[in-house]
mmCIF file of C-alpha atoms in Angstrom:
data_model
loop_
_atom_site.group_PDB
_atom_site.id
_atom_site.type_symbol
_atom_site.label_atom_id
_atom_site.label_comp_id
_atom_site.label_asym_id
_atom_site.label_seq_id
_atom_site.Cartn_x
_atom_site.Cartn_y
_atom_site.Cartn_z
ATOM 1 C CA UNK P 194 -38.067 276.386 239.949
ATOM 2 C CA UNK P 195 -35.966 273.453 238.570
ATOM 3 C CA UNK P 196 -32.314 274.287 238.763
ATOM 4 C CA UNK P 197 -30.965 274.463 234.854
ATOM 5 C CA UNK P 198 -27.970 272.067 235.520
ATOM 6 C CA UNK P 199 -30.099 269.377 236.252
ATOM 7 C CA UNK P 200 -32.322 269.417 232.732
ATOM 8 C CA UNK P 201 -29.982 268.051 230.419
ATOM 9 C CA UNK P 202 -27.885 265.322 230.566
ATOM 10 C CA UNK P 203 -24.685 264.698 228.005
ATOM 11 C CA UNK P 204 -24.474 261.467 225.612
ATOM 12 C CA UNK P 205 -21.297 259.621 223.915
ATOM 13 C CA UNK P 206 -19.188 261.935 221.929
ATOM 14 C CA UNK P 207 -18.988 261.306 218.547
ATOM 15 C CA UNK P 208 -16.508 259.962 215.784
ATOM 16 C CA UNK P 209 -15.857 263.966 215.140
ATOM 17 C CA UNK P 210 -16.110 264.811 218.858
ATOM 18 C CA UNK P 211 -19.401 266.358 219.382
ATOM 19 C CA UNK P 212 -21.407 265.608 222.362
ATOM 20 C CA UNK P 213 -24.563 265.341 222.647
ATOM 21 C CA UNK P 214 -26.770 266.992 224.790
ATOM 22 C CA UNK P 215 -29.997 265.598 225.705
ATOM 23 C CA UNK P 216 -32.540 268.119 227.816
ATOM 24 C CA UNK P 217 -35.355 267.174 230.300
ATOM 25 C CA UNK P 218 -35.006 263.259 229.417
ATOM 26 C CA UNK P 219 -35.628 263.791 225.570
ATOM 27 C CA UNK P 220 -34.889 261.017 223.756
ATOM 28 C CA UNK P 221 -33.233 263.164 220.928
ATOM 29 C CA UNK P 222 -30.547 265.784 221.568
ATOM 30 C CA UNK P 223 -31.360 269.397 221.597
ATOM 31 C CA UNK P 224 -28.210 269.707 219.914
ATOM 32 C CA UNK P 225 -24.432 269.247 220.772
ATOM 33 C CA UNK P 226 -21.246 271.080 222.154
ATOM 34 C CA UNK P 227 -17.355 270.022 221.027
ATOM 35 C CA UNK P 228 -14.297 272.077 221.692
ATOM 36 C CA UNK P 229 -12.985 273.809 219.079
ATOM 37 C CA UNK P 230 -9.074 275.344 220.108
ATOM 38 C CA UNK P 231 -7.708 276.757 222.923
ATOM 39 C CA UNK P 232 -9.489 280.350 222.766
ATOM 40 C CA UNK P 233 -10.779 282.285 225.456
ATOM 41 C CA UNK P 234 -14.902 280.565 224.398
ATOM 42 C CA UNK P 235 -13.354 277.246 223.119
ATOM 43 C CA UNK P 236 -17.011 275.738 223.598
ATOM 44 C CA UNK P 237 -19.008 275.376 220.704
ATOM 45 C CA UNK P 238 -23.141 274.731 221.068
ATOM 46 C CA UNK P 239 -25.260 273.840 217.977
ATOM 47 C CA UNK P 240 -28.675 273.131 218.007
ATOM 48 C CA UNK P 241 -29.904 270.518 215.988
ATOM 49 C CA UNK P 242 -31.328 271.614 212.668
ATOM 50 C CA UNK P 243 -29.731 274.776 213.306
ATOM 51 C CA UNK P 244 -27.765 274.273 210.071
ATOM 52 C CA UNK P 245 -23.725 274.673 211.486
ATOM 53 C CA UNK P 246 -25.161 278.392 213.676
ATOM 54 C CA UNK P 247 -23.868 278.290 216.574
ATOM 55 C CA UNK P 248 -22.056 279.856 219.886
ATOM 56 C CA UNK P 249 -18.901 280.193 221.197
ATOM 57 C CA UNK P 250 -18.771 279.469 225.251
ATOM 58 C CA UNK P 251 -16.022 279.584 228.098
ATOM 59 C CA UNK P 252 -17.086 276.183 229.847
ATOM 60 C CA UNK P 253 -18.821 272.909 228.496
ATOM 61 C CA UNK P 254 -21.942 273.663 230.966
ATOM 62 C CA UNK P 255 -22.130 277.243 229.536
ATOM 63 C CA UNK P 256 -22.723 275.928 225.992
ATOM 64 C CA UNK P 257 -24.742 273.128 227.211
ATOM 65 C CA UNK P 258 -27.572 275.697 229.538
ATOM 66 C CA UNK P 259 -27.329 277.363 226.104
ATOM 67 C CA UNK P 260 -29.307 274.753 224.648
ATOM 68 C CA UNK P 261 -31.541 274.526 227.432
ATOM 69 C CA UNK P 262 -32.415 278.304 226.936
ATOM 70 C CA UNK P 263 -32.993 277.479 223.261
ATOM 71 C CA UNK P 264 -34.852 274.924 224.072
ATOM 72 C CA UNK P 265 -37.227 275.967 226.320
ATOM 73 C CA UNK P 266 -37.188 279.357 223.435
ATOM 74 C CA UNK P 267 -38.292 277.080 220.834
ATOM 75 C CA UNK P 268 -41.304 275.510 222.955
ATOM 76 C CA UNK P 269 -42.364 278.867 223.973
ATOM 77 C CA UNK P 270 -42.243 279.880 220.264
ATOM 78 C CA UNK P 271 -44.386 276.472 219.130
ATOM 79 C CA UNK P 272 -46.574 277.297 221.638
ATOM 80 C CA UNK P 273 -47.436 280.715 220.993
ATOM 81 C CA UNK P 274 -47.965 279.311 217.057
ATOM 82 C CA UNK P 275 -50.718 276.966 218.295
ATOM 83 C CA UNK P 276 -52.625 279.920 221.030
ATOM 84 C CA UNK P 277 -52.521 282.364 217.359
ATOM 85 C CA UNK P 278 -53.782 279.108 214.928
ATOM 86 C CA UNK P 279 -56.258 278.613 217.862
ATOM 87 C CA UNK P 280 -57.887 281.905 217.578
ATOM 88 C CA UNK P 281 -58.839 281.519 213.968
ATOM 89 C CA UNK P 282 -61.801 279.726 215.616
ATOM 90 C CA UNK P 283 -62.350 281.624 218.771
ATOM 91 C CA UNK P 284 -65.447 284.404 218.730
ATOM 92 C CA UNK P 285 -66.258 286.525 221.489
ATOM 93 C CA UNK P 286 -69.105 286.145 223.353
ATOM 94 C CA UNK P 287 -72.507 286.375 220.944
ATOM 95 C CA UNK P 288 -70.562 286.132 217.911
ATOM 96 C CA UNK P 289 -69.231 283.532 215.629
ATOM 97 C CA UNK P 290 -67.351 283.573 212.823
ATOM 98 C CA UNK P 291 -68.704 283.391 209.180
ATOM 99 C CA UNK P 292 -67.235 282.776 206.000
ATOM 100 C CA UNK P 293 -66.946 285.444 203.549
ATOM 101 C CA UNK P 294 -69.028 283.036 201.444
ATOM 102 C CA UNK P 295 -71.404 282.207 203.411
ATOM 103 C CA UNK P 296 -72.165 286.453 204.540
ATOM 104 C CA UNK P 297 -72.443 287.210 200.594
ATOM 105 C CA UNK P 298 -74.752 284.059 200.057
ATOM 106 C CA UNK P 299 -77.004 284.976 203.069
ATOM 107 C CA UNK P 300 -76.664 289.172 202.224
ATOM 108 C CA UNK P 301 -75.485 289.521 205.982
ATOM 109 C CA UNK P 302 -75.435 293.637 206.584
ATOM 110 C CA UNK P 303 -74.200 293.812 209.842
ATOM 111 C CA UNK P 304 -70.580 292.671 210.117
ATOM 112 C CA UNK P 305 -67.400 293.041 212.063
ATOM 113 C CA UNK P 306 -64.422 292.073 209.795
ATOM 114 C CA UNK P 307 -61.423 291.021 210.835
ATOM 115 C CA UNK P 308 -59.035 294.329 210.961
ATOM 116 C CA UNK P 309 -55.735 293.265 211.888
ATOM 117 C CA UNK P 310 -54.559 290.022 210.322
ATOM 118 C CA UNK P 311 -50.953 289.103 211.277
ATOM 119 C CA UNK P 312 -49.094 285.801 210.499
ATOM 120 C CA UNK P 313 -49.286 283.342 212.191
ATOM 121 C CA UNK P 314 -45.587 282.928 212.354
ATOM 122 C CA UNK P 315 -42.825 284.379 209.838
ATOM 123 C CA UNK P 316 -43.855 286.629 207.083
ATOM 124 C CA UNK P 317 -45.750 284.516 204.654
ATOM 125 C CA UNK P 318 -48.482 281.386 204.993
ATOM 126 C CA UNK P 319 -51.992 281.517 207.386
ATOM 127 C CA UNK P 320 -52.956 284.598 209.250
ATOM 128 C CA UNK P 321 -54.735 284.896 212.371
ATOM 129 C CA UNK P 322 -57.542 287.484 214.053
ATOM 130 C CA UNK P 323 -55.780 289.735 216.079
ATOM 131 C CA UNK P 324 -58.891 292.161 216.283
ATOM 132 C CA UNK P 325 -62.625 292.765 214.932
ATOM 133 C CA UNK P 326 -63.997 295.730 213.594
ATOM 134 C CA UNK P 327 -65.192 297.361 217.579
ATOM 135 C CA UNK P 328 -68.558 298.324 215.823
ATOM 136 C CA UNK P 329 -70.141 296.185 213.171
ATOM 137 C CA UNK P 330 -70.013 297.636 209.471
ATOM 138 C CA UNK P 331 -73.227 297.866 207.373
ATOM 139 C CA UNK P 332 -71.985 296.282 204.149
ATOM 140 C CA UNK P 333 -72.901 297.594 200.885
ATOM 141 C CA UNK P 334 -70.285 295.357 198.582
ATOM 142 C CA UNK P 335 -67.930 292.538 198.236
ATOM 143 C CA UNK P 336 -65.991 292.330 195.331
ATOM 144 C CA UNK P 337 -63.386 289.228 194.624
ATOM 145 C CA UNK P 338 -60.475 290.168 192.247
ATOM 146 C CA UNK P 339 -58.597 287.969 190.164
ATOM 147 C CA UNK P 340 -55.479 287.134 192.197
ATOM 148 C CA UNK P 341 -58.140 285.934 195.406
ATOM 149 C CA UNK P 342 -57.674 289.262 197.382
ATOM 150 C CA UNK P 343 -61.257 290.694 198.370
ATOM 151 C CA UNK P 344 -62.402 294.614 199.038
ATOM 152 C CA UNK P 345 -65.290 295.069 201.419
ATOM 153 C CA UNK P 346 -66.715 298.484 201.580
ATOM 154 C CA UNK P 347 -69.793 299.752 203.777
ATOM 155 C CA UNK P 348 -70.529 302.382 206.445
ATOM 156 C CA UNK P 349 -69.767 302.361 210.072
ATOM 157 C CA UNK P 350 -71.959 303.902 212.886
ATOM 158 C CA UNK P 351 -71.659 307.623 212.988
ATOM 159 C CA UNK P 352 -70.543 310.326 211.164
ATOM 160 C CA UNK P 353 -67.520 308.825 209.183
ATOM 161 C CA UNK P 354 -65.981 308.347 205.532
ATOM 162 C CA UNK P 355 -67.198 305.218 203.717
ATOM 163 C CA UNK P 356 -65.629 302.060 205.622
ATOM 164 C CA UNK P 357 -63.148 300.091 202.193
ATOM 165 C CA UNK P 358 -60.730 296.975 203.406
ATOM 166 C CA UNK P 359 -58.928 295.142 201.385
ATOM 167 C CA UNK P 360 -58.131 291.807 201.953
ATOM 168 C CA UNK P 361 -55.311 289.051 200.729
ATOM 169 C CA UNK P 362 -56.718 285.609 200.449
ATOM 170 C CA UNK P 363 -55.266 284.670 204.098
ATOM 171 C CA UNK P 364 -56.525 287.124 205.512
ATOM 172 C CA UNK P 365 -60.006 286.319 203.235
ATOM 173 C CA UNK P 366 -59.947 282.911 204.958
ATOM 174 C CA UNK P 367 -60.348 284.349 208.180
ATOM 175 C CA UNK P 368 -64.274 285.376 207.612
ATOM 176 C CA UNK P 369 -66.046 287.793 210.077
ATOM 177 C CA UNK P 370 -67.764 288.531 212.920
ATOM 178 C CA UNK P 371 -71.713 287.704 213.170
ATOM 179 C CA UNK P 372 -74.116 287.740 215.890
ATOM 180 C CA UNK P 373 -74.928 284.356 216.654
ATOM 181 C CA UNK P 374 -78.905 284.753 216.443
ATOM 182 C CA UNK P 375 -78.467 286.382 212.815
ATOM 183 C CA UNK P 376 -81.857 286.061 211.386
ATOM 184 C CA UNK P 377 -81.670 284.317 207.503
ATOM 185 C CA UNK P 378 -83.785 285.481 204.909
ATOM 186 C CA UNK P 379 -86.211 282.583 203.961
ATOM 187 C CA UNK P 380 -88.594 283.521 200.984
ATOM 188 C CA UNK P 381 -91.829 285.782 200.896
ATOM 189 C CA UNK P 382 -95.007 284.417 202.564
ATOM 190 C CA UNK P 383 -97.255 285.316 205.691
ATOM 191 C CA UNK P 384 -95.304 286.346 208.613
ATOM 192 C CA UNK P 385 -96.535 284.174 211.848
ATOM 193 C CA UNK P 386 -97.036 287.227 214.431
ATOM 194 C CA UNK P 387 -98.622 289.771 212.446
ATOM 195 C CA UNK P 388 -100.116 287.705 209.614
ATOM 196 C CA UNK P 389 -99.192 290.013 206.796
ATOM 197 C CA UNK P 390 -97.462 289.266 203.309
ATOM 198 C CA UNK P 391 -93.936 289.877 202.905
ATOM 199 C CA UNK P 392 -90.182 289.159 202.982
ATOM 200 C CA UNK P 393 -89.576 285.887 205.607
ATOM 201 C CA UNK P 394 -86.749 285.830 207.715
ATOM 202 C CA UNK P 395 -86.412 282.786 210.569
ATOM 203 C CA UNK P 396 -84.071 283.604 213.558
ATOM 204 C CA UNK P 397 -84.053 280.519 215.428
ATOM 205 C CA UNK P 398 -87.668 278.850 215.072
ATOM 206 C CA UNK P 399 -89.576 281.880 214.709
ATOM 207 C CA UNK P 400 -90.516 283.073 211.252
ATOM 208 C CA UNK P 401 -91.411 286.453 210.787
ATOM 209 C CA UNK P 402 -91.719 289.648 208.763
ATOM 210 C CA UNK P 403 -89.225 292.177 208.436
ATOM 211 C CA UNK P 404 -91.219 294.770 211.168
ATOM 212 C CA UNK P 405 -91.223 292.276 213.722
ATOM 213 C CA UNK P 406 -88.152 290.307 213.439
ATOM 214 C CA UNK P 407 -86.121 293.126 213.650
ATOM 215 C CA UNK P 408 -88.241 294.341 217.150
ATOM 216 C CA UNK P 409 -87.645 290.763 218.548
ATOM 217 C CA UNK P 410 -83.770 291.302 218.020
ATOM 218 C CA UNK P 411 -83.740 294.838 218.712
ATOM 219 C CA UNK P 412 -82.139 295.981 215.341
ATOM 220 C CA UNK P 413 -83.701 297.792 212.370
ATOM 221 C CA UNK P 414 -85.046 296.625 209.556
ATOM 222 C CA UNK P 415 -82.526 297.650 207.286
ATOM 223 C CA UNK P 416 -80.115 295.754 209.472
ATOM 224 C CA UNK P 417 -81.580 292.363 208.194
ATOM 225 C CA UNK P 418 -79.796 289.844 206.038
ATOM 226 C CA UNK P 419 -81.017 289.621 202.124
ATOM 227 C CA UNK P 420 -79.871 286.441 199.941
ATOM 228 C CA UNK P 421 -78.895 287.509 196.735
ATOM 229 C CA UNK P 422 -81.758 287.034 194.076
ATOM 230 C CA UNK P 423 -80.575 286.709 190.959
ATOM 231 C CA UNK P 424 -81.534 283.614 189.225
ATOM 232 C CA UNK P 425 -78.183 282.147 189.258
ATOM 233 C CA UNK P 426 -78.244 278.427 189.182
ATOM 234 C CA UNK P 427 -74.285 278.680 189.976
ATOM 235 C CA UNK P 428 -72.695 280.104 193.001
ATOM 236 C CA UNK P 429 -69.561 281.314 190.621
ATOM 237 C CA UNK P 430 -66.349 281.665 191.763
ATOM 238 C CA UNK P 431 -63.067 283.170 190.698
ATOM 239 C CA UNK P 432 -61.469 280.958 188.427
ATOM 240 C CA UNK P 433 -64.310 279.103 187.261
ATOM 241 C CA UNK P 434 -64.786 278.480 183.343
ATOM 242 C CA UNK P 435 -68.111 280.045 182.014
ATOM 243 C CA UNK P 436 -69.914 279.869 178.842
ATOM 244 C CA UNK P 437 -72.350 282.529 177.660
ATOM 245 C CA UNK P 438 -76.084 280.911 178.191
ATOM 246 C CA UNK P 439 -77.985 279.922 175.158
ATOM 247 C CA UNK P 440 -74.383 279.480 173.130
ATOM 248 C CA UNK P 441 -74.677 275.966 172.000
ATOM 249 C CA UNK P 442 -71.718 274.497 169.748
ATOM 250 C CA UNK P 443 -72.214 274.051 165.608
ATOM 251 C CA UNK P 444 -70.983 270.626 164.562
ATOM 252 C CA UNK P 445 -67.464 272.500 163.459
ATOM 253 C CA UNK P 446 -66.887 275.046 166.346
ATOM 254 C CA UNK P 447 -66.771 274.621 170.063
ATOM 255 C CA UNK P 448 -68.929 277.016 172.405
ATOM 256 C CA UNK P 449 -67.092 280.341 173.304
ATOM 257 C CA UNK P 450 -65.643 280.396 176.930
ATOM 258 C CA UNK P 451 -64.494 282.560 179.300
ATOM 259 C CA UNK P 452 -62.769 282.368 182.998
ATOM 260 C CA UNK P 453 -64.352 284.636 185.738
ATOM 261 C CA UNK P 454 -61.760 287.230 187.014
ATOM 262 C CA UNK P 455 -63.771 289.103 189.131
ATOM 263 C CA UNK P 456 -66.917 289.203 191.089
ATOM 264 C CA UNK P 457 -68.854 291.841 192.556
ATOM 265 C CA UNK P 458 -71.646 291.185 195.119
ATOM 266 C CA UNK P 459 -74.039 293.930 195.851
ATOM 267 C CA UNK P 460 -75.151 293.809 199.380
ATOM 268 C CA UNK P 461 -78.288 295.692 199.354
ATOM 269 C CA UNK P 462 -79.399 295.250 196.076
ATOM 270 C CA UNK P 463 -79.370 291.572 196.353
ATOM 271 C CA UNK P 464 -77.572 291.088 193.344
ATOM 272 C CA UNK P 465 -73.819 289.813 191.414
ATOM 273 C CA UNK P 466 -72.096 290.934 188.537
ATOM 274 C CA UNK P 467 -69.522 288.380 186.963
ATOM 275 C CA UNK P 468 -66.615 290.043 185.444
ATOM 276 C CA UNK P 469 -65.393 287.383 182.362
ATOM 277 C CA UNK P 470 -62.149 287.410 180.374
ATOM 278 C CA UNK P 471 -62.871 285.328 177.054
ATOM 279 C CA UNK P 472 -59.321 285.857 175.881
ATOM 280 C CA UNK P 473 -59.641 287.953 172.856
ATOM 281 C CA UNK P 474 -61.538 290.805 174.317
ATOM 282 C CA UNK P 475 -61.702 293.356 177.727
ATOM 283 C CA UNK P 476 -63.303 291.593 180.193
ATOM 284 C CA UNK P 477 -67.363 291.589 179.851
ATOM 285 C CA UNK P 478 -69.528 292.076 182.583
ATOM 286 C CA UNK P 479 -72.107 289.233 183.335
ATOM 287 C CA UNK P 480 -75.295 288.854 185.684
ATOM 288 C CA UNK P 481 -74.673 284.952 186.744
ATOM 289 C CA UNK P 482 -78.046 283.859 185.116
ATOM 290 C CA UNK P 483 -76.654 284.549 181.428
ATOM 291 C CA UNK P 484 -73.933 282.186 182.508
ATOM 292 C CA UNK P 485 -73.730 278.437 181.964
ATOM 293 C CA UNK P 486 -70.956 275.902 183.291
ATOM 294 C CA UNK P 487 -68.494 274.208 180.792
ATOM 295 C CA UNK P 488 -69.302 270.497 180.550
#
């Protein structure tokens, strides 16, 4: 273990006595001590940036390993940032991690969200997975609210109360837990194994019904993924500005619009409903084909 006294080095004191101290060959200073008096801790050490904080010390060397300490605090602290940042793309083993875009797009059932979401470091700006859901949650509906935040609600395997999280929109950007061979719903059309007509799904190159996709990946049926089919030629999102379909402007007004506020994505029925806010009214409830985008 390297002995502390010989990590840092001291540089020219200053015009207002400070001395800086330089720590395992750094170019720039960790910071700098200066005497201040004759008390019993006349050694001050600051560390740079830190703003005029600082700590009284007995001997120059005492406030100088100080900075070491801090120093070596500080990397341990930027480190730890980057191994939490790092797991926002780490999935365990058969799993990867899908948007919460991309689960409502493809109607993904099985799920394992992310259920504790601290920051990455302080109390405000990205999150990162601490833990998944143990057991994937069937989900049933994911509704988007105004201010970004999203509720997920579903059932869990055995006999418990309906599964509801709610989600801010860092925690949002996370996504969830999917198994890596999750089948995606194609269209309808002849299944390839045993030739009858029905729902398509293709997990890998295969393309199969229902019946026996599910028995190649050893799930149930009901487990299987189910795009949303609604006729939407938009993907809405909160935010965006609507207009009613079929409105078209007269030569003296301009086409009523609206901004969606909320959006509500049902799972198992395959289906949205677009909550609008056209300013002079309650919000009205849309389904996304009656909607047309503001040119």
């Amino acid at each position: 273990m390297t002995d502390i006294k010989t990590r840092y080095r001291y540089g020219e004191p200053d015009s207002k006595g400070r001395t800086p101290v330089h720590v395992d060959d750094a170019a720039e200073p960790a910071g700098h001590v200066r005497k201040l008096g004759r008390s019993s801790s006349p050694w001050w050490a600051e560390g740079a940036g830190d703003g005029g904080a600082g700590t009284n010390h007995a001997r120059k060397y005492e406030a100088a390993e100080r900075l070491v300490r801090m120093t070596d605090a500080r990397a341990s602290t930027a480190a730890e940032i980057e191994r939490r940042r790092a797991r926002r793309t780490q999935a365990p083993a058969g799993w990867r991690i899908a948007s919460w875009t991309e689960i409502e797009r493809e109607g993904y059932r099985q799920v394992r969200p992310v259920h504790r979401a601290p920051y990455v470091y302080g109390g405000e700006g990205e999150r990162y997975p601490d833990t998944f859901a143990d057991q994937p949650v069937a989900l049933t509906r994911v509704t988007t609210l105004h201010n970004g935040c999203v509720v997920v609600s579903g059932t869990e395997p055995g006999d418990r109360p309906p599964y509801v999280l709610l989600m801010d929109p860092a925690h949002v950007e996370l996504g969830a837990l999917v198994r890596e061979q999750e089948p995606r719903y194609v269209a309808p059309g002849e299944c390839m194994g045993c030739e009858q007509d029905g729902p398509l799904y293709q997990a890998g190159t295969r393309l199969g019904c229902a019946t026996c996709t599910a028995a190649d990946l050893g799930v149930s049926p009901a487990d299987l993924p189910a795009a949303v089919d609604d006729d939407g030629a938009v993907w809405w999102s909160v935010g965006d500005t609507v207009r009613r379909r079929g409105e078209l402007p007269d030569e003296d007004a301009e086409p009523e619009t609206g901004r969606v506020i909320e959006i509500e994505t049902a799972i198992v029925e395959r289906s949205r409903r677009i909550a609008v806010d056209f300013g002079d009214r309650w919000p009205v409830r849309w389904q996304p084909a009656g909607l047309a985008p503001v040119s």
